Short mmCIF file of C-alpha atoms in Angstrom, two decimals:
data_model
loop_
_atom_site.label_atom_id
_atom_site.label_comp_id
_atom_site.label_asym_id
_atom_site.label_seq_id
_atom_site.Cartn_x
_atom_site.Cartn_y
_atom_site.Cartn_z
CA MET Q 1 -158.16 -32.31 4.49
CA GLN Q 2 -156.16 -30.54 1.80
CA LYS Q 3 -152.39 -30.86 2.13
CA GLN Q 4 -150.57 -27.58 2.46
CA LYS Q 5 -147.98 -26.92 -0.25
CA ILE Q 6 -144.74 -25.86 1.37
CA MET Q 7 -142.45 -23.64 -0.69
CA PHE Q 8 -138.72 -23.61 0.04
CA GLN Q 9 -137.13 -20.40 -1.17
CA THR Q 10 -133.47 -21.39 -1.25
CA TYR Q 11 -131.36 -24.40 -2.08
CA SER Q 12 -129.17 -25.71 0.73
CA GLN Q 13 -125.58 -26.67 -0.25
CA VAL Q 14 -126.67 -28.21 -3.56
CA PHE Q 15 -125.20 -25.62 -5.94
CA ILE Q 16 -121.78 -24.18 -5.15
CA SER Q 17 -121.78 -20.52 -6.13
CA SER Q 18 -120.12 -17.26 -5.17
CA LYS Q 19 -121.39 -13.78 -4.46
CA ASN Q 20 -118.13 -12.41 -5.86
CA TYR Q 21 -118.33 -13.63 -9.47
CA ASP Q 22 -120.62 -15.26 -12.03
CA SER Q 23 -120.44 -18.91 -11.01
CA LYS Q 24 -122.53 -20.13 -13.95
CA ALA Q 25 -120.12 -18.48 -16.39
CA ILE Q 26 -117.11 -20.11 -14.69
CA TYR Q 27 -118.62 -23.60 -14.92
CA ALA Q 28 -119.64 -23.04 -18.55
CA LYS Q 29 -116.12 -21.92 -19.42
CA ARG Q 30 -114.68 -25.07 -17.82
CA ARG Q 31 -117.03 -27.37 -19.71
CA LEU Q 32 -116.23 -25.69 -23.02
CA ALA Q 33 -112.47 -25.88 -22.39
CA LEU Q 34 -112.73 -29.63 -21.85
CA MET Q 35 -114.97 -30.23 -24.86
CA LYS Q 36 -112.42 -28.50 -27.08
CA LYS Q 37 -109.89 -31.19 -26.10
CA LEU Q 38 -112.18 -34.13 -26.90
CA ASP Q 39 -113.29 -35.66 -30.21
CA SER Q 40 -116.35 -37.54 -28.95
CA PHE Q 41 -118.98 -37.25 -26.27
CA CYS Q 42 -118.07 -37.56 -22.60
CA VAL Q 43 -120.03 -38.61 -19.50
CA PHE Q 44 -119.39 -37.57 -15.90
CA ALA Q 45 -121.14 -39.42 -13.09
CA GLY Q 46 -121.76 -37.62 -9.83
CA MET Q 47 -121.91 -39.61 -6.62
CA PRO Q 48 -124.72 -42.15 -7.11
CA VAL Q 49 -126.05 -42.08 -3.54
CA GLU Q 50 -125.50 -40.01 -0.43
CA PRO Q 51 -122.72 -41.36 1.84
CA GLY Q 52 -124.15 -44.01 4.11
CA GLY Q 53 -127.13 -44.44 1.81
CA GLU Q 54 -126.28 -48.13 1.45
CA GLU Q 55 -125.99 -48.55 5.23
CA ALA Q 56 -129.10 -47.66 7.22
CA PHE Q 57 -127.22 -46.79 10.40
CA ALA Q 58 -124.77 -44.37 8.74
CA GLN Q 59 -126.85 -42.11 6.53
CA THR Q 60 -128.04 -39.64 9.19
CA TRP Q 61 -124.53 -38.92 10.42
CA THR Q 62 -122.64 -38.55 7.18
CA LYS Q 63 -122.22 -35.31 5.23
CA PHE Q 64 -122.54 -35.49 1.45
CA VAL Q 65 -119.49 -34.55 -0.60
CA GLN Q 66 -119.73 -34.57 -4.39
CA GLU Q 67 -117.27 -36.11 -6.84
CA PRO Q 68 -114.79 -33.19 -7.24
CA ALA Q 69 -114.67 -33.49 -11.03
CA PHE Q 70 -118.44 -33.24 -11.23
CA VAL Q 71 -118.76 -30.22 -8.96
CA TYR Q 72 -115.86 -28.54 -10.79
CA LEU Q 73 -117.83 -28.66 -14.06
CA THR Q 74 -121.35 -28.02 -12.74
CA GLY Q 75 -121.34 -26.67 -9.20
CA VAL Q 76 -123.92 -29.37 -8.42
CA ASN Q 77 -123.38 -30.90 -4.98
CA GLN Q 78 -126.13 -33.50 -4.99
CA ALA Q 79 -126.33 -37.28 -5.46
CA GLY Q 80 -127.79 -39.05 -8.47
CA CYS Q 81 -126.78 -36.52 -11.16
CA TYR Q 82 -124.95 -36.94 -14.48
CA LEU Q 83 -123.35 -34.63 -17.03
CA VAL Q 84 -122.96 -35.36 -20.75
CA LEU Q 85 -120.67 -33.19 -22.87
CA ASP Q 86 -121.07 -33.34 -26.66
CA SER Q 87 -117.81 -32.19 -28.24
CA SER Q 88 -119.27 -31.79 -31.76
CA SER Q 89 -122.13 -29.48 -30.76
CA LYS Q 90 -120.30 -28.08 -27.68
CA LYS Q 91 -123.51 -28.74 -25.78
CA SER Q 92 -123.88 -29.74 -22.11
CA THR Q 93 -126.77 -31.84 -20.81
CA LEU Q 94 -127.42 -32.25 -17.08
CA PHE Q 95 -129.42 -35.16 -15.70
CA VAL Q 96 -130.99 -34.79 -12.24
CA PRO Q 97 -133.43 -36.91 -10.22
CA LYS Q 98 -137.12 -36.15 -10.58
CA LYS Q 99 -138.53 -33.61 -8.16
CA ASP Q 100 -139.48 -35.17 -4.81
CA PRO Q 101 -141.42 -32.70 -2.60
CA PHE Q 102 -141.77 -35.24 0.21
CA LYS Q 103 -137.99 -35.71 0.47
CA GLU Q 104 -137.56 -31.93 0.44
CA PHE Q 105 -139.87 -31.79 3.46
CA TRP Q 106 -137.13 -33.70 5.31
CA VAL Q 107 -133.87 -32.46 3.82
CA GLY Q 108 -134.59 -29.10 2.17
CA LYS Q 109 -134.87 -28.00 -1.43
CA ARG Q 110 -133.04 -30.10 -4.01
CA LEU Q 111 -132.36 -29.90 -7.72
CA GLY Q 112 -135.01 -31.97 -9.43
CA PHE Q 113 -136.63 -32.32 -12.84
CA LEU Q 114 -140.23 -31.18 -13.12
CA ASP Q 115 -142.06 -30.75 -16.44
CA GLY Q 116 -142.57 -27.10 -17.27
CA GLU Q 117 -140.11 -25.73 -14.71
CA ARG Q 118 -136.68 -24.24 -15.52
CA ASP Q 119 -135.39 -23.77 -11.99
CA VAL Q 120 -132.40 -26.08 -12.51
CA SER Q 121 -131.44 -24.41 -15.79
CA SER Q 122 -131.72 -20.95 -14.25
CA LEU Q 123 -129.59 -21.97 -11.29
CA THR Q 124 -126.84 -23.89 -13.11
CA GLY Q 125 -126.79 -22.12 -16.49
CA ILE Q 126 -127.20 -25.46 -18.31
CA ASP Q 127 -130.11 -25.12 -20.76
CA ASP Q 128 -130.67 -28.80 -21.39
CA VAL Q 129 -131.79 -30.44 -18.13
CA ARG Q 130 -133.41 -33.87 -18.16
CA PRO Q 131 -134.57 -36.50 -15.65
CA ALA Q 132 -131.89 -38.98 -14.62
CA ASP Q 133 -133.94 -41.96 -15.76
CA GLU Q 134 -133.55 -40.75 -19.37
CA LEU Q 135 -129.73 -40.87 -19.25
CA TRP Q 136 -129.24 -44.18 -21.07
CA LYS Q 137 -131.73 -43.44 -23.83
CA PHE Q 138 -129.93 -40.12 -24.40
CA ILE Q 139 -126.52 -41.81 -24.50
CA ASP Q 140 -127.81 -44.47 -26.88
CA ASP Q 141 -129.02 -41.81 -29.32
CA LEU Q 142 -125.75 -39.88 -29.01
CA ALA Q 143 -123.64 -43.01 -29.54
CA ALA Q 144 -125.64 -43.92 -32.65
CA ARG Q 145 -124.92 -40.48 -34.11
CA TYR Q 146 -121.19 -40.69 -33.36
CA ALA Q 147 -121.01 -44.26 -34.67
CA LYS Q 148 -122.15 -43.01 -38.07
CA GLN Q 149 -119.05 -40.78 -38.23
CA LYS Q 150 -117.02 -43.97 -38.80
CA MET Q 151 -114.10 -43.11 -36.56
CA VAL Q 152 -111.02 -45.27 -37.06
CA LYS Q 153 -111.48 -46.44 -33.46
CA PRO Q 154 -115.01 -45.57 -32.32
CA HIS Q 155 -114.94 -44.31 -28.75
CA ALA Q 156 -116.57 -42.21 -26.06
CA TYR Q 157 -115.12 -40.71 -22.90
CA ALA Q 158 -115.85 -41.00 -19.19
CA TYR Q 159 -114.09 -39.75 -16.08
CA PHE Q 160 -112.33 -42.68 -14.36
CA PHE Q 161 -108.96 -44.04 -13.27
CA GLU Q 162 -107.87 -47.52 -14.31
CA LYS Q 163 -106.28 -48.59 -11.02
CA PHE Q 164 -109.22 -47.77 -8.72
CA GLU Q 165 -111.52 -50.76 -9.11
CA GLY Q 166 -113.94 -49.84 -6.32
CA ASP Q 167 -114.38 -46.22 -7.30
CA HIS Q 168 -117.87 -45.27 -8.49
CA ASN Q 169 -116.36 -43.76 -11.65
CA LYS Q 170 -114.77 -47.09 -12.61
CA LYS Q 171 -118.03 -48.91 -12.00
CA PHE Q 172 -119.87 -46.37 -14.15
CA LYS Q 173 -117.28 -46.83 -16.91
CA ALA Q 174 -118.01 -50.57 -16.96
CA THR Q 175 -121.74 -49.93 -17.26
CA LEU Q 176 -121.19 -47.38 -20.03
CA GLN Q 177 -118.90 -49.78 -21.89
CA ALA Q 178 -121.58 -52.47 -21.80
CA LYS Q 179 -124.19 -50.03 -23.14
CA LEU Q 180 -121.94 -49.01 -26.04
CA ARG Q 181 -120.87 -52.51 -27.01
CA LYS Q 182 -123.44 -52.76 -29.81
CA TYR Q 183 -121.77 -49.74 -31.45
CA LYS Q 184 -118.31 -51.28 -30.99
CA MET Q 185 -117.29 -48.14 -29.11
CA ASP Q 186 -114.55 -48.19 -26.51
CA VAL Q 187 -114.66 -45.96 -23.41
CA LEU Q 188 -111.56 -43.85 -22.84
CA SER Q 189 -110.64 -41.85 -19.75
CA CYS Q 190 -110.81 -38.06 -19.97
CA ALA Q 191 -109.12 -37.66 -16.58
CA LYS Q 192 -105.78 -36.44 -17.97
CA ALA Q 193 -107.40 -33.73 -20.11
CA HIS Q 194 -109.62 -32.78 -17.21
CA PHE Q 195 -106.72 -32.32 -14.78
CA GLU Q 196 -104.71 -30.31 -17.32
CA ASN Q 197 -107.41 -27.69 -16.94
CA ARG Q 198 -108.35 -28.19 -13.30
CA LEU Q 199 -104.88 -27.91 -11.76
CA VAL Q 200 -104.52 -24.32 -12.99
CA LEU Q 201 -106.67 -22.01 -10.88
CA GLU Q 202 -108.68 -19.22 -12.48
CA PRO Q 203 -108.26 -15.73 -10.96
CA GLU Q 204 -111.59 -16.18 -9.18
CA ARG Q 205 -110.40 -19.33 -7.44
CA VAL Q 206 -107.09 -17.69 -6.55
CA GLY Q 207 -109.16 -15.02 -4.83
CA GLU Q 208 -110.95 -17.70 -2.82
CA ALA Q 209 -107.59 -19.23 -1.87
CA ARG Q 210 -106.41 -15.85 -0.60
CA THR Q 211 -109.57 -15.48 1.48
CA ALA Q 212 -109.04 -18.94 2.95
CA GLN Q 213 -105.50 -17.90 3.92
CA ARG Q 214 -106.74 -14.73 5.60
CA ILE Q 215 -109.30 -16.68 7.60
CA THR Q 216 -106.69 -19.24 8.64
CA ASN Q 217 -104.24 -16.53 9.68
CA GLU Q 218 -106.82 -14.76 11.85
CA ALA Q 219 -107.91 -18.03 13.47
CA PHE Q 220 -104.33 -19.11 14.22
CA ARG Q 221 -103.44 -15.74 15.76
CA ALA Q 222 -106.55 -15.94 17.93
CA LEU Q 223 -105.43 -19.38 19.09
CA LEU Q 224 -101.92 -18.22 20.00
CA ALA Q 225 -103.36 -15.40 22.08
CA ASN Q 226 -105.53 -17.89 24.02
CA MET Q 227 -103.15 -20.82 24.46
CA LYS Q 228 -102.87 -20.19 28.21
CA ASN Q 229 -106.55 -21.15 28.56
CA ILE Q 230 -106.28 -24.39 26.55
CA HIS Q 231 -105.39 -27.61 28.34
CA ASN Q 232 -105.80 -30.51 25.92
CA GLU Q 233 -105.80 -31.39 22.24
CA ARG Q 234 -109.58 -31.46 22.00
CA GLU Q 235 -109.99 -27.95 23.41
CA LEU Q 236 -107.38 -26.68 20.99
CA ALA Q 237 -109.03 -28.32 17.99
CA LEU Q 238 -112.47 -27.00 18.95
CA PHE Q 239 -111.14 -23.47 19.45
CA LEU Q 240 -109.25 -23.43 16.16
CA ASN Q 241 -112.13 -24.99 14.21
CA TYR Q 242 -114.60 -22.47 15.60
CA GLU Q 243 -112.35 -19.51 14.79
CA MET Q 244 -111.94 -20.74 11.20
CA GLN Q 245 -115.54 -21.68 10.55
CA ARG Q 246 -117.11 -18.56 12.00
CA ARG Q 247 -115.09 -16.46 9.57
CA GLY Q 248 -115.76 -18.65 6.53
CA ASP Q 249 -118.68 -19.58 4.31
CA GLY Q 250 -118.50 -23.34 4.57
CA ASP Q 251 -116.62 -26.11 6.28
CA LEU Q 252 -113.11 -27.10 7.23
CA ALA Q 253 -110.73 -28.18 4.49
CA PHE Q 254 -110.15 -31.46 6.37
CA PRO Q 255 -110.37 -32.71 9.96
CA THR Q 256 -107.94 -30.68 12.05
CA ILE Q 257 -104.92 -32.51 13.47
CA VAL Q 258 -103.78 -31.51 16.96
CA ALA Q 259 -100.91 -33.69 18.16
CA GLY Q 260 -99.07 -32.88 21.36
CA GLY Q 261 -95.64 -34.23 22.27
CA ALA Q 262 -94.84 -37.66 20.85
CA ASN Q 263 -98.31 -37.84 19.24
CA ALA Q 264 -96.93 -35.57 16.53
CA CYS Q 265 -94.92 -38.51 15.25
CA CYS Q 266 -98.15 -40.00 13.91
CA LEU Q 267 -98.58 -38.20 10.58
CA HIS Q 268 -102.38 -38.42 10.41
CA TYR Q 269 -103.06 -38.42 14.14
CA VAL Q 270 -106.83 -38.25 14.74
CA LYS Q 271 -107.26 -39.01 18.45
CA ASN Q 272 -107.12 -35.32 19.43
CA ASP Q 273 -108.01 -35.83 23.10
CA GLU Q 274 -104.77 -36.03 25.09
CA PRO Q 275 -103.58 -33.46 27.65
CA LEU Q 276 -101.17 -30.77 26.49
CA VAL Q 277 -97.99 -30.83 28.55
CA LYS Q 278 -96.05 -27.63 29.25
CA GLY Q 279 -92.59 -27.88 27.76
CA ASN Q 280 -93.80 -30.02 24.86
CA LEU Q 281 -94.46 -28.98 21.30
CA VAL Q 282 -97.87 -29.42 19.66
CA LEU Q 283 -98.22 -29.97 15.91
CA LEU Q 284 -101.24 -28.44 14.17
CA ASP Q 285 -102.42 -29.32 10.65
CA PHE Q 286 -105.47 -27.26 9.76
CA GLY Q 287 -107.29 -25.34 7.05
CA VAL Q 288 -110.60 -23.99 5.88
CA ARG Q 289 -112.61 -24.32 2.68
CA PHE Q 290 -113.84 -21.05 1.18
CA GLY Q 291 -115.98 -21.30 -1.95
CA THR Q 292 -114.33 -24.26 -3.66
CA LEU Q 293 -110.74 -23.57 -2.52
CA HIS Q 294 -108.83 -24.47 0.60
CA SER Q 295 -106.00 -23.49 2.88
CA ASP Q 296 -103.72 -26.25 4.14
CA ILE Q 297 -101.42 -25.10 6.92
CA SER Q 298 -99.17 -26.81 9.45
CA ARG Q 299 -97.55 -25.11 12.40
CA THR Q 300 -95.68 -26.56 15.36
CA ILE Q 301 -95.82 -24.46 18.52
CA PRO Q 302 -94.61 -24.75 22.14
CA VAL Q 303 -97.45 -25.42 24.59
CA ASN Q 304 -96.03 -22.91 27.09
CA GLY Q 305 -95.10 -20.29 24.47
CA ARG Q 306 -91.34 -20.82 24.47
CA PHE Q 307 -89.16 -23.23 22.49
CA ASN Q 308 -86.39 -24.92 24.46
CA PRO Q 309 -82.95 -24.92 22.76
CA LEU Q 310 -83.30 -28.41 21.25
CA GLN Q 311 -86.80 -27.67 19.96
CA LYS Q 312 -85.64 -24.38 18.48
CA MET Q 313 -82.67 -26.01 16.71
CA LEU Q 314 -84.80 -28.74 15.15
CA TYR Q 315 -87.62 -26.37 14.27
CA GLU Q 316 -85.24 -24.01 12.47
CA ILE Q 317 -83.73 -26.91 10.54
CA VAL Q 318 -87.21 -27.66 9.20
CA LEU Q 319 -87.84 -23.96 8.43
CA ASP Q 320 -84.54 -23.70 6.58
CA SER Q 321 -85.29 -26.86 4.58
CA ALA Q 322 -88.44 -25.16 3.28
CA LYS Q 323 -86.39 -22.16 2.20
CA GLU Q 324 -83.94 -24.45 0.41
CA TYR Q 325 -86.78 -26.23 -1.39
CA GLN Q 326 -88.40 -22.98 -2.45
CA LYS Q 327 -85.26 -21.96 -4.32
CA PHE Q 328 -86.25 -24.56 -6.93
CA VAL Q 329 -90.03 -23.94 -7.10
CA ARG Q 330 -90.84 -22.35 -10.48
CA PRO Q 331 -92.77 -23.02 -13.68
CA GLY Q 332 -91.50 -25.92 -15.77
CA VAL Q 333 -90.28 -28.21 -12.99
CA SER Q 334 -92.32 -31.08 -11.56
CA LEU Q 335 -92.84 -31.82 -7.89
CA LYS Q 336 -91.20 -35.19 -8.42
CA GLU Q 337 -87.99 -33.55 -9.71
CA ILE Q 338 -87.45 -31.41 -6.62
CA GLY Q 339 -89.11 -33.52 -3.95
CA GLN Q 340 -85.94 -34.94 -2.43
CA ILE Q 341 -84.13 -31.60 -1.95
CA PRO Q 342 -85.43 -30.69 1.54
CA TRP Q 343 -84.95 -34.20 2.92
CA GLU Q 344 -81.31 -34.23 1.88
CA PHE Q 345 -80.93 -30.77 3.42
CA ILE Q 346 -82.44 -31.93 6.72
CA MET Q 347 -80.12 -34.94 6.92
CA ARG Q 348 -77.06 -32.74 6.34
CA GLU Q 349 -78.17 -30.20 8.93
CA LEU Q 350 -78.87 -32.86 11.57
CA GLU Q 351 -75.29 -34.02 11.21
CA THR Q 352 -73.89 -30.50 11.23
CA ARG Q 353 -76.02 -28.65 13.78
CA LEU Q 354 -77.15 -31.47 16.07
CA VAL Q 355 -74.44 -34.14 16.01
CA GLN Q 356 -71.34 -32.01 15.48
CA GLY Q 357 -72.54 -28.72 16.95
CA ALA Q 358 -74.37 -29.98 20.04
CA LYS Q 359 -72.90 -33.48 20.52
CA GLY Q 360 -76.40 -34.73 19.94
CA THR Q 361 -78.02 -37.88 18.64
CA TYR Q 362 -81.10 -38.69 16.62
CA LYS Q 363 -83.19 -41.70 15.72
CA LEU Q 364 -85.71 -41.05 12.97
CA LEU Q 365 -88.96 -42.97 12.57
CA TYR Q 366 -88.38 -43.38 8.84
CA ASP Q 367 -85.62 -43.79 6.29
CA LYS Q 368 -84.66 -40.24 5.26
CA ARG Q 369 -88.02 -39.33 3.62
CA PRO Q 370 -91.22 -39.54 5.71
CA HIS Q 371 -93.71 -38.07 3.24
CA GLY Q 372 -94.02 -35.87 0.18
CA ILE Q 373 -93.05 -32.22 0.38
CA SER Q 374 -95.79 -30.90 -1.88
CA HIS Q 375 -99.22 -31.73 -3.20
CA PHE Q 376 -101.52 -29.71 -5.42
CA ILE Q 377 -104.41 -27.80 -3.83
CA GLY Q 378 -107.65 -27.11 -5.66
CA GLU Q 379 -111.07 -28.69 -5.81
CA GLN Q 380 -109.65 -31.27 -3.39
CA ILE Q 381 -107.26 -30.52 -0.59
CA HIS Q 382 -104.95 -33.17 -2.12
CA GLU Q 383 -105.58 -32.28 -5.75
CA GLY Q 384 -104.45 -34.14 -8.83
CA ASP Q 385 -104.70 -37.60 -10.36
CA PRO Q 386 -105.43 -39.99 -7.46
CA GLY Q 387 -102.94 -42.53 -8.81
CA SER Q 388 -99.91 -40.31 -9.37
CA ARG Q 389 -101.04 -37.18 -7.48
CA SER Q 390 -99.87 -35.46 -10.70
CA LEU Q 391 -96.35 -35.25 -9.26
CA ASP Q 392 -94.81 -35.56 -12.73
CA VAL Q 393 -96.82 -32.64 -14.17
CA PRO Q 394 -94.68 -29.54 -14.92
CA LEU Q 395 -95.70 -26.59 -12.78
CA LYS Q 396 -97.58 -23.75 -14.45
CA PRO Q 397 -98.59 -20.26 -13.29
CA GLY Q 398 -101.88 -20.49 -11.41
CA MET Q 399 -101.17 -23.84 -9.79
CA LEU Q 400 -101.31 -23.97 -6.00
CA ILE Q 401 -99.06 -26.35 -4.06
CA SER Q 402 -98.23 -27.08 -0.44
CA CYS Q 403 -94.72 -26.91 1.00
CA GLU Q 404 -94.52 -29.10 4.11
CA PRO Q 405 -91.18 -30.48 5.29
CA GLY Q 406 -91.12 -32.30 8.61
CA LEU Q 407 -88.99 -34.09 11.15
CA TYR Q 408 -90.11 -36.98 13.36
CA GLY Q 409 -88.10 -39.00 15.85
CA THR Q 410 -86.16 -39.02 19.13
CA PHE Q 411 -83.45 -36.40 19.56
CA SER Q 412 -80.91 -35.38 22.19
CA ALA Q 413 -78.43 -32.52 22.51
CA ASN Q 414 -76.03 -30.93 25.02
CA ILE Q 415 -76.64 -27.18 24.88
CA ASN Q 416 -75.03 -24.75 27.32
CA GLY Q 417 -74.15 -27.58 29.66
CA LYS Q 418 -77.67 -29.01 29.80
CA LEU Q 419 -78.87 -32.29 28.27
CA TYR Q 420 -82.12 -32.18 26.34
CA LYS Q 421 -83.82 -35.33 25.08
CA GLU Q 422 -87.34 -35.87 23.73
CA THR Q 423 -89.46 -37.47 21.05
CA ILE Q 424 -90.57 -34.72 18.68
CA GLY Q 425 -92.69 -34.32 15.57
CA ILE Q 426 -92.33 -31.05 13.65
CA ARG Q 427 -94.06 -29.99 10.44
CA VAL Q 428 -94.31 -26.53 8.91
CA GLU Q 429 -96.57 -26.08 5.90
CA ASP Q 430 -97.28 -23.10 3.65
CA ASP Q 431 -99.26 -22.82 0.41
CA LEU Q 432 -97.42 -21.53 -2.68
CA LEU Q 433 -99.07 -20.04 -5.75
CA ILE Q 434 -96.99 -20.61 -8.88
CA THR Q 435 -96.33 -17.38 -10.81
CA ASP Q 436 -94.59 -16.51 -14.09
CA LYS Q 437 -91.24 -16.03 -12.36
CA GLY Q 438 -91.50 -18.40 -9.40
CA PHE Q 439 -94.10 -18.45 -6.66
CA GLU Q 440 -95.99 -16.35 -4.12
CA ASN Q 441 -96.25 -17.66 -0.57
CA LEU Q 442 -99.93 -17.12 0.26
CA SER Q 443 -99.28 -18.14 3.88
CA LYS Q 444 -96.51 -15.64 4.61
CA ARG Q 445 -98.63 -13.66 7.11
CA ILE Q 446 -99.36 -16.71 9.28
CA PRO Q 447 -96.82 -16.67 12.16
CA LYS Q 448 -94.06 -19.17 11.50
CA THR Q 449 -90.63 -18.16 12.78
CA VAL Q 450 -89.63 -18.80 16.37
CA ALA Q 451 -89.73 -15.08 17.11
CA GLU Q 452 -93.16 -14.60 15.50
CA ILE Q 453 -94.71 -17.50 17.36
CA GLU Q 454 -93.25 -16.63 20.75
CA LYS Q 455 -94.26 -12.98 20.34
CA SER Q 456 -97.86 -13.98 19.54
CA PHE Q 457 -98.32 -15.78 22.87
CA THR Q 458 -99.83 -13.61 25.61
#
């Protein structure tokens, strides 16, 4: 019996592209920009196997996510791929696994090398595509050519971070170093040069960030209008996730956090299955991925639609701390320089508004500073060098950062003759696009003030 040849017409989540701009041109521009900064060849290793691929029980249930640096330069979201950049010729070479029709029968069409076909080149815009099993022969030939240039210190580049021993990039660096030993070539990290380019968003990616904000705004407003029908954290998370994902083109930016009452004092609360109690606050940390960009938003709302006086006081202290911080957000400063400003503001205002103004008390769950105020947003939701988070990098126009002050602890106050006391976690987070003169708050339309939130409840 002759086997039927099955033809799959489209690739499924293996090449990240946009209908709004020329994706291949964007990736080519990024590769060229990096090559101009390097004086030798450079190798990027994508994820070697699909998550769970080394554990038989886990593979079916785990979604594949590519190394962000690799997808940033290629758009390729598939395991077992490599990219070599040759700075002298300004040429890119992509290595992909050989075509496997039987695997495609199970998982859908994948990028694969097949003699005589140019599907991968047509899709990615990279002319030179080779099978992954030819990677080391190619690198050997390239290293021999560079070795003849007699550099003072012969070297090549790879993408890795020194302090992350278990990371696949660090393991690949060790293998590459061993392969180049006969040429007496060292392997240097290109991560710093890479992030200098990657942290600044192109106009196309700014457009995707704006779309992600619009989607998040619409989803959050839909939630506020339906809060009366939601009874526990799980229902809330499911509702919010659905409203975001049905409007988007991909997945969530990260697992949504829904933390009611005292649960909000756990910064990365993941349980998401407790009842919502009227009179309590509920902290939401949520966002959506659109194209390759994300939204990252936090809001803290009253379960019953109304803040009590203590909740309102504390919430407005957090809101005002964000305003104070934003006075200093502009090109040229680093996140490290200004990171302490809102925490000092919050401590002063607790003493003034709560202790002196309302004869209140507070006991924080931390010593003055519970977490960072800002992180970069880009290819990853927490963008930047994994070791330093790039907090010492001066801000430039086109960079996107979060702004997320918070307050977590047990508080009491006497307001209008009534004693209020509760354990509260509050966080309010917006996303700020750095501009020539300061910043633009991309999240400004998402309800945030006490009046906006209370008005949005029906």
